[in-house]
PDB file of C-alpha atoms in Angstrom:
ATOM      1  CA  UNK W   1      51.657 104.420   2.098  1.00 74.00           C
ATOM      2  CA  UNK W   2      54.167 102.400   0.111  1.00 76.00           C
ATOM      3  CA  UNK W   3      54.042 103.378  -3.760  1.00 77.00           C
ATOM      4  CA  UNK W   4      53.111  99.015  -4.372  1.00 77.00           C
ATOM      5  CA  UNK W   5      50.139  99.404  -2.313  1.00 80.00           C
ATOM      6  CA  UNK W   6      49.245 102.719  -3.382  1.00 79.00           C
ATOM      7  CA  UNK W   7      49.029 101.606  -7.135  1.00 78.00           C
ATOM      8  CA  UNK W   8      47.026  98.255  -6.080  1.00 81.00           C
ATOM      9  CA  UNK W   9      44.253 101.218  -4.857  1.00 82.00           C
ATOM     10  CA  UNK W  10      43.440 101.934  -8.695  1.00 81.00           C
ATOM     11  CA  UNK W  11      41.594  98.726  -8.897  1.00 83.00           C
ATOM     12  CA  UNK W  12      38.933  99.254  -6.270  1.00 84.00           C
ATOM     13  CA  UNK W  13      36.746 101.801  -8.256  1.00 84.00           C
ATOM     14  CA  UNK W  14      36.544 104.128 -11.152  1.00 83.00           C
ATOM     15  CA  UNK W  15      37.147 106.767  -8.770  1.00 82.00           C
ATOM     16  CA  UNK W  16      40.113 105.665  -7.182  1.00 81.00           C
ATOM     17  CA  UNK W  17      41.653 104.516 -10.398  1.00 79.00           C
ATOM     18  CA  UNK W  18      44.176 107.424 -10.463  1.00 79.00           C
ATOM     19  CA  UNK W  19      44.009 108.619  -7.097  1.00 83.00           C
ATOM     20  CA  UNK W  20      47.813 107.595  -6.792  1.00 81.00           C
ATOM     21  CA  UNK W  21      48.772 109.800  -9.480  1.00 82.00           C
ATOM     22  CA  UNK W  22      48.460 113.262  -7.022  1.00 84.00           C
ATOM     23  CA  UNK W  23      50.558 111.473  -3.907  1.00 84.00           C
ATOM     24  CA  UNK W  24      53.309 114.169  -3.286  1.00 87.00           C
ATOM     25  CA  UNK W  25      56.039 111.598  -2.051  1.00 87.00           C
ATOM     26  CA  UNK W  26      57.637 109.363  -4.224  1.00 84.00           C
ATOM     27  CA  UNK W  27      60.425 106.943  -2.680  1.00 84.00           C
ATOM     28  CA  UNK W  28      61.752 103.911  -4.922  1.00 82.00           C
ATOM     29  CA  UNK W  29      63.964 101.367  -2.622  1.00 76.00           C
ATOM     30  CA  UNK W  30      65.964  98.423  -3.935  1.00 71.00           C
ATOM     31  CA  UNK W  31      62.961  96.003  -2.237  1.00 67.00           C
ATOM     32  CA  UNK W  32      60.145  97.372  -3.958  1.00 68.00           C
ATOM     33  CA  UNK W  33      60.627  94.700  -6.203  1.00 66.00           C
ATOM     34  CA  UNK W  34      60.498  90.955  -5.270  1.00 65.00           C
ATOM     35  CA  UNK W  35      62.746  88.537  -7.337  1.00 56.00           C
ATOM     36  CA  UNK W  36      65.132  85.378  -6.186  1.00 54.00           C
ATOM     37  CA  UNK W  37      68.054  86.711  -4.721  1.00 56.00           C
ATOM     38  CA  UNK W  38      70.064  84.690  -7.386  1.00 54.00           C
ATOM     39  CA  UNK W  39      68.936  87.246  -9.951  1.00 62.00           C
ATOM     40  CA  UNK W  40      70.305  90.538  -9.798  1.00 63.00           C
ATOM     41  CA  UNK W  41      69.994  91.309 -13.060  1.00 71.00           C
ATOM     42  CA  UNK W  42      66.354  90.590 -13.446  1.00 73.00           C
ATOM     43  CA  UNK W  43      65.710  92.465  -9.971  1.00 71.00           C
ATOM     44  CA  UNK W  44      67.258  95.678 -11.646  1.00 74.00           C
ATOM     45  CA  UNK W  45      65.287  95.160 -14.560  1.00 78.00           C
ATOM     46  CA  UNK W  46      62.124  95.242 -12.950  1.00 79.00           C
ATOM     47  CA  UNK W  47      62.967  97.868 -10.526  1.00 79.00           C
ATOM     48  CA  UNK W  48      64.224 100.478 -13.584  1.00 81.00           C
ATOM     49  CA  UNK W  49      60.350  99.085 -15.183  1.00 83.00           C
ATOM     50  CA  UNK W  50      58.732  99.680 -12.063  1.00 81.00           C
ATOM     51  CA  UNK W  51      60.469 102.943 -11.614  1.00 84.00           C
ATOM     52  CA  UNK W  52      59.665 104.580 -15.169  1.00 84.00           C
ATOM     53  CA  UNK W  53      56.184 103.424 -15.284  1.00 83.00           C
ATOM     54  CA  UNK W  54      55.368 105.159 -12.414  1.00 85.00           C
ATOM     55  CA  UNK W  55      56.994 108.666 -13.730  1.00 84.00           C
ATOM     56  CA  UNK W  56      55.281 108.369 -16.251  1.00 84.00           C
ATOM     57  CA  UNK W  57      52.082 108.115 -15.031  1.00 83.00           C
ATOM     58  CA  UNK W  58      52.483 110.251 -11.899  1.00 83.00           C
ATOM     59  CA  UNK W  59      51.331 113.658 -12.610  1.00 83.00           C
ATOM     60  CA  UNK W  60      54.254 114.973 -11.048  1.00 80.00           C
ATOM     61  CA  UNK W  61      56.001 114.214  -7.147  1.00 81.00           C
ATOM     62  CA  UNK W  62      57.172 116.990  -5.115  1.00 88.00           C
ATOM     63  CA  UNK W  63      59.107 114.886  -2.904  1.00 87.00           C
ATOM     64  CA  UNK W  64      61.342 112.258  -4.462  1.00 85.00           C
ATOM     65  CA  UNK W  65      63.671 109.622  -2.420  1.00 86.00           C
ATOM     66  CA  UNK W  66      65.674 107.124  -4.362  1.00 82.00           C
ATOM     67  CA  UNK W  67      67.921 104.599  -2.390  1.00 81.00           C
ATOM     68  CA  UNK W  68      69.800 101.906  -3.839  1.00 71.00           C
ATOM     69  CA  UNK W  69      72.058 100.895  -1.140  1.00 57.00           C
ATOM     70  CA  UNK W  70      73.644  97.857  -2.637  1.00 56.00           C
ATOM     71  CA  UNK W  71      76.624  97.645  -5.575  1.00 51.00           C
ATOM     72  CA  UNK W  72      74.340  95.961  -7.969  1.00 53.00           C
ATOM     73  CA  UNK W  73      71.803  98.735  -8.150  1.00 53.00           C
ATOM     74  CA  UNK W  74      74.489 101.827  -9.290  1.00 53.00           C
ATOM     75  CA  UNK W  75      73.033 102.725 -11.649  1.00 66.00           C
ATOM     76  CA  UNK W  76      74.470 105.784 -13.260  1.00 76.00           C
ATOM     77  CA  UNK W  77      72.849 105.728 -16.956  1.00 79.00           C
ATOM     78  CA  UNK W  78      69.352 104.629 -15.396  1.00 80.00           C
ATOM     79  CA  UNK W  79      69.641 107.661 -12.954  1.00 83.00           C
ATOM     80  CA  UNK W  80      70.495 109.887 -15.266  1.00 86.00           C
ATOM     81  CA  UNK W  81      67.573 108.732 -17.160  1.00 86.00           C
ATOM     82  CA  UNK W  82      65.337 109.252 -14.151  1.00 86.00           C
ATOM     83  CA  UNK W  83      67.146 112.654 -13.149  1.00 88.00           C
ATOM     84  CA  UNK W  84      66.455 113.987 -16.872  1.00 87.00           C
ATOM     85  CA  UNK W  85      63.017 112.950 -17.052  1.00 86.00           C
ATOM     86  CA  UNK W  86      62.429 115.072 -14.005  1.00 86.00           C
ATOM     87  CA  UNK W  87      63.679 117.489 -15.322  1.00 86.00           C
ATOM     88  CA  UNK W  88      61.005 118.503 -18.131  1.00 83.00           C
ATOM     89  CA  UNK W  89      58.532 118.894 -15.332  1.00 78.00           C
ATOM     90  CA  UNK W  90      60.244 120.894 -12.568  1.00 77.00           C
ATOM     91  CA  UNK W  91      58.182 119.996 -10.144  1.00 85.00           C
ATOM     92  CA  UNK W  92      60.353 118.166  -7.437  1.00 90.00           C
ATOM     93  CA  UNK W  93      60.758 120.382  -4.303  1.00 93.00           C
ATOM     94  CA  UNK W  94      62.712 117.583  -1.903  1.00 94.00           C
ATOM     95  CA  UNK W  95      65.374 115.578  -3.872  1.00 92.00           C
ATOM     96  CA  UNK W  96      66.757 112.944  -1.790  1.00 92.00           C
ATOM     97  CA  UNK W  97      69.357 110.509  -3.791  1.00 90.00           C
ATOM     98  CA  UNK W  98      71.176 107.765  -1.621  1.00 87.00           C
ATOM     99  CA  UNK W  99      74.021 105.036  -3.055  1.00 82.00           C
ATOM    100  CA  UNK W 100      76.659 103.328  -1.588  1.00 79.00           C
ATOM    101  CA  UNK W 101      79.035 104.103  -4.572  1.00 79.00           C
ATOM    102  CA  UNK W 102      80.089 107.332  -6.160  1.00 82.00           C
ATOM    103  CA  UNK W 103      77.556 108.740  -8.679  1.00 84.00           C
ATOM    104  CA  UNK W 104      78.308 111.488 -10.458  1.00 87.00           C
ATOM    105  CA  UNK W 105      75.067 113.820 -10.998  1.00 89.00           C
ATOM    106  CA  UNK W 106      74.481 114.822 -14.706  1.00 90.00           C
ATOM    107  CA  UNK W 107      74.076 117.943 -16.121  1.00 92.00           C
ATOM    108  CA  UNK W 108      70.256 117.648 -16.063  1.00 91.00           C
ATOM    109  CA  UNK W 109      69.930 117.846 -12.165  1.00 92.00           C
ATOM    110  CA  UNK W 110      71.353 121.669 -12.193  1.00 93.00           C
ATOM    111  CA  UNK W 111      68.290 122.513 -13.998  1.00 92.00           C
ATOM    112  CA  UNK W 112      65.671 121.201 -11.226  1.00 92.00           C
ATOM    113  CA  UNK W 113      64.910 124.677 -10.667  1.00 90.00           C
ATOM    114  CA  UNK W 114      62.057 123.924  -8.342  1.00 91.00           C
ATOM    115  CA  UNK W 115      64.395 122.269  -5.813  1.00 94.00           C
ATOM    116  CA  UNK W 116      63.799 123.311  -1.871  1.00 95.00           C
ATOM    117  CA  UNK W 117      65.731 120.959  -0.235  1.00 96.00           C
ATOM    118  CA  UNK W 118      68.436 118.363  -1.495  1.00 95.00           C
ATOM    119  CA  UNK W 119      69.966 115.581   0.362  1.00 95.00           C
ATOM    120  CA  UNK W 120      73.138 113.503  -1.272  1.00 93.00           C
ATOM    121  CA  UNK W 121      75.468 110.910  -0.798  1.00 90.00           C
ATOM    122  CA  UNK W 122      78.283 109.586  -2.259  1.00 88.00           C
ATOM    123  CA  UNK W 123      77.514 111.897  -5.087  1.00 86.00           C
ATOM    124  CA  UNK W 124      80.026 114.048  -7.081  1.00 88.00           C
ATOM    125  CA  UNK W 125      79.106 117.209  -7.309  1.00 89.00           C
ATOM    126  CA  UNK W 126      80.796 119.140 -11.006  1.00 91.00           C
ATOM    127  CA  UNK W 127      78.957 121.935 -11.867  1.00 92.00           C
ATOM    128  CA  UNK W 128      78.451 122.860 -15.695  1.00 91.00           C
ATOM    129  CA  UNK W 129      79.480 126.123 -16.884  1.00 90.00           C
ATOM    130  CA  UNK W 130      75.783 127.112 -17.504  1.00 90.00           C
ATOM    131  CA  UNK W 131      74.324 126.524 -13.847  1.00 92.00           C
ATOM    132  CA  UNK W 132      72.964 129.672 -12.674  1.00 91.00           C
ATOM    133  CA  UNK W 133      72.101 128.320  -9.199  1.00 92.00           C
ATOM    134  CA  UNK W 134      69.302 127.244  -7.119  1.00 94.00           C
ATOM    135  CA  UNK W 135      66.568 130.134  -6.659  1.00 92.00           C
ATOM    136  CA  UNK W 136      64.477 128.199  -4.431  1.00 94.00           C
ATOM    137  CA  UNK W 137      67.033 126.077  -2.323  1.00 96.00           C
ATOM    138  CA  UNK W 138      66.458 126.101   1.386  1.00 97.00           C
ATOM    139  CA  UNK W 139      68.575 123.423   2.744  1.00 97.00           C
ATOM    140  CA  UNK W 140      71.268 121.312   2.037  1.00 96.00           C
ATOM    141  CA  UNK W 141      72.689 118.153   2.910  1.00 96.00           C
ATOM    142  CA  UNK W 142      76.225 116.504   1.489  1.00 94.00           C
ATOM    143  CA  UNK W 143      77.190 113.298   2.943  1.00 93.00           C
ATOM    144  CA  UNK W 144      80.469 111.991   1.689  1.00 91.00           C
ATOM    145  CA  UNK W 145      80.083 114.131  -1.649  1.00 90.00           C
ATOM    146  CA  UNK W 146      83.174 114.856  -3.547  1.00 88.00           C
ATOM    147  CA  UNK W 147      83.272 118.255  -5.044  1.00 86.00           C
ATOM    148  CA  UNK W 148      86.555 120.946  -5.178  1.00 85.00           C
ATOM    149  CA  UNK W 149      86.503 123.840  -2.848  1.00 84.00           C
ATOM    150  CA  UNK W 150      86.258 126.048  -6.167  1.00 86.00           C
ATOM    151  CA  UNK W 151      82.918 124.354  -6.636  1.00 89.00           C
ATOM    152  CA  UNK W 152      81.665 123.977  -3.728  1.00 90.00           C
ATOM    153  CA  UNK W 153      82.333 128.165  -3.220  1.00 90.00           C
ATOM    154  CA  UNK W 154      80.454 128.446  -6.592  1.00 92.00           C
ATOM    155  CA  UNK W 155      77.628 126.334  -5.409  1.00 94.00           C
ATOM    156  CA  UNK W 156      76.747 128.213  -2.417  1.00 94.00           C
ATOM    157  CA  UNK W 157      77.543 131.732  -4.103  1.00 93.00           C
ATOM    158  CA  UNK W 158      74.586 130.748  -6.627  1.00 94.00           C
ATOM    159  CA  UNK W 159      71.731 129.667  -3.713  1.00 94.00           C
ATOM    160  CA  UNK W 160      70.846 132.827  -1.928  1.00 93.00           C
ATOM    161  CA  UNK W 161      67.790 131.735   0.139  1.00 96.00           C
ATOM    162  CA  UNK W 162      69.960 128.388   2.047  1.00 96.00           C
ATOM    163  CA  UNK W 163      69.083 128.194   5.278  1.00 97.00           C
ATOM    164  CA  UNK W 164      70.148 124.501   6.657  1.00 97.00           C
ATOM    165  CA  UNK W 165      73.487 123.348   5.664  1.00 97.00           C
ATOM    166  CA  UNK W 166      75.122 119.956   6.419  1.00 96.00           C
ATOM    167  CA  UNK W 167      78.420 118.840   5.403  1.00 94.00           C
ATOM    168  CA  UNK W 168      79.588 115.333   6.292  1.00 92.00           C
ATOM    169  CA  UNK W 169      82.721 114.161   4.774  1.00 83.00           C
ATOM    170  CA  UNK W 170      85.654 111.811   5.358  1.00 67.00           C
ATOM    171  CA  UNK W 171      89.337 112.465   5.017  1.00 62.00           C
ATOM    172  CA  UNK W 172      89.543 111.164   1.397  1.00 59.00           C
ATOM    173  CA  UNK W 173      86.666 113.545   0.447  1.00 56.00           C
ATOM    174  CA  UNK W 174      88.011 116.267   1.762  1.00 58.00           C
ATOM    175  CA  UNK W 175      91.469 116.144  -0.085  1.00 54.00           C
ATOM    176  CA  UNK W 176      89.201 116.207  -2.926  1.00 52.00           C
ATOM    177  CA  UNK W 177      87.317 119.424  -1.590  1.00 56.00           C
ATOM    178  CA  UNK W 178      90.474 120.992  -0.144  1.00 51.00           C
ATOM    179  CA  UNK W 179      91.368 121.237  -4.343  1.00 51.00           C
ATOM    180  CA  UNK W 180      93.909 123.837  -5.531  1.00 50.00           C
ATOM    181  CA  UNK W 181      92.244 126.810  -4.017  1.00 58.00           C
ATOM    182  CA  UNK W 182      90.652 127.782  -0.428  1.00 77.00           C
ATOM    183  CA  UNK W 183      87.089 127.922   0.539  1.00 83.00           C
ATOM    184  CA  UNK W 184      86.895 129.295   3.890  1.00 86.00           C
ATOM    185  CA  UNK W 185      84.084 129.778   6.930  1.00 87.00           C
ATOM    186  CA  UNK W 186      84.311 133.406   5.810  1.00 86.00           C
ATOM    187  CA  UNK W 187      83.532 132.911   2.235  1.00 87.00           C
ATOM    188  CA  UNK W 188      80.855 130.165   3.218  1.00 90.00           C
ATOM    189  CA  UNK W 189      79.254 132.419   5.754  1.00 90.00           C
ATOM    190  CA  UNK W 190      79.367 135.620   3.094  1.00 89.00           C
ATOM    191  CA  UNK W 191      76.897 133.618   0.956  1.00 92.00           C
ATOM    192  CA  UNK W 192      74.347 132.641   3.370  1.00 93.00           C
ATOM    193  CA  UNK W 193      72.865 135.567   5.306  1.00 91.00           C
ATOM    194  CA  UNK W 194      69.776 133.771   5.885  1.00 95.00           C
ATOM    195  CA  UNK W 195      71.174 130.760   7.690  1.00 95.00           C
ATOM    196  CA  UNK W 196      69.411 129.167  10.686  1.00 97.00           C
ATOM    197  CA  UNK W 197      71.252 125.915  10.863  1.00 97.00           C
ATOM    198  CA  UNK W 198      74.708 124.904  10.438  1.00 96.00           C
ATOM    199  CA  UNK W 199      76.499 121.385  11.196  1.00 96.00           C
ATOM    200  CA  UNK W 200      80.057 120.734   9.575  1.00 93.00           C
ATOM    201  CA  UNK W 201      81.972 117.593  10.550  1.00 90.00           C
ATOM    202  CA  UNK W 202      85.423 117.464  11.760  1.00 84.00           C
ATOM    203  CA  UNK W 203      87.155 117.004   8.311  1.00 82.00           C
ATOM    204  CA  UNK W 204      85.063 119.696   6.322  1.00 86.00           C
ATOM    205  CA  UNK W 205      86.281 121.982   9.825  1.00 85.00           C
ATOM    206  CA  UNK W 206      89.861 121.794   8.954  1.00 82.00           C
ATOM    207  CA  UNK W 207      89.565 122.300   5.278  1.00 81.00           C
ATOM    208  CA  UNK W 208      87.095 126.030   5.887  1.00 84.00           C
ATOM    209  CA  UNK W 209      89.088 126.360   8.727  1.00 81.00           C
ATOM    210  CA  UNK W 210      92.503 126.601   6.786  1.00 76.00           C
ATOM    211  CA  UNK W 211      94.608 130.044   7.366  1.00 66.00           C
ATOM    212  CA  UNK W 212      92.848 130.182  10.627  1.00 71.00           C
ATOM    213  CA  UNK W 213      89.335 131.231  11.667  1.00 73.00           C
ATOM    214  CA  UNK W 214      88.372 134.576  11.253  1.00 74.00           C
ATOM    215  CA  UNK W 215      88.590 137.366  14.115  1.00 81.00           C
ATOM    216  CA  UNK W 216      85.375 138.843  12.548  1.00 82.00           C
ATOM    217  CA  UNK W 217      82.296 137.279  11.030  1.00 81.00           C
ATOM    218  CA  UNK W 218      81.666 138.477   7.354  1.00 79.00           C
ATOM    219  CA  UNK W 219      77.710 138.878   8.422  1.00 80.00           C
ATOM    220  CA  UNK W 220      75.077 139.232  11.186  1.00 85.00           C
ATOM    221  CA  UNK W 221      74.061 136.121  11.336  1.00 89.00           C
ATOM    222  CA  UNK W 222      71.122 137.028  12.890  1.00 92.00           C
ATOM    223  CA  UNK W 223      68.638 134.302  11.788  1.00 95.00           C
ATOM    224  CA  UNK W 224      71.812 131.387  13.063  1.00 95.00           C
ATOM    225  CA  UNK W 225      69.502 129.316  15.668  1.00 96.00           C
ATOM    226  CA  UNK W 226      71.599 125.796  15.935  1.00 96.00           C
ATOM    227  CA  UNK W 227      75.529 125.579  15.048  1.00 95.00           C
ATOM    228  CA  UNK W 228      77.592 122.377  15.158  1.00 95.00           C
ATOM    229  CA  UNK W 229      81.380 122.433  14.606  1.00 91.00           C
ATOM    230  CA  UNK W 230      82.944 118.789  14.899  1.00 90.00           C
ATOM    231  CA  UNK W 231      86.412 118.918  16.490  1.00 84.00           C
ATOM    232  CA  UNK W 232      89.166 117.025  17.875  1.00 76.00           C
ATOM    233  CA  UNK W 233      90.788 118.191  20.939  1.00 76.00           C
ATOM    234  CA  UNK W 234      93.386 115.518  20.678  1.00 75.00           C
ATOM    235  CA  UNK W 235      94.916 117.719  17.714  1.00 70.00           C
ATOM    236  CA  UNK W 236      97.270 120.454  18.172  1.00 65.00           C
ATOM    237  CA  UNK W 237      95.944 122.844  15.863  1.00 62.00           C
TER     238      UNK W 237
END
């Protein structure tokens, strides 16, 4: 049920007044508020007000989805506040953050120790020095995420329960991912002994296979059930 409709159930009776507060999933989209298209700033203001109104009254969602595809809804400061507020409760297990424009994750994001699933698009991953990993993280989906090889390696090395990894990138993002040091398939597979599903698109394959592919796997990968590696057969290497 959309959040707006769920909140309306509070007027049905005293029994229903606070029922919506236990909704496990909250999804905030740019179209959840109604404003004239000629007033983008008013829509942004109403949307942010609605998000915080819901979060302040909610008991704490386990699944949270933030989707702001329009450039006008790139709200770095506001997103920082939202994530900072969520980090106090640490109840979020699944976080989807979808934007059309680059957004650098705040330090408070890395304190969400309850996370089991992360889906991030067009983000910038810069791990703070205090980052000790996500001890419960099982699934990571990075889509056009800008991150250096060193940061990517450090991230996966500190998430011991990872079972599913999806890496989707473009050539521009992979230049950043390659960075000054190499992060290879050997390194990746060494850190994820429990991996069940691995999906890597062409540009990440190029990055991770730099220097050649291993003749022997660094781990048995006994749990692996799904493997997708996108390659271009038209290229010489």
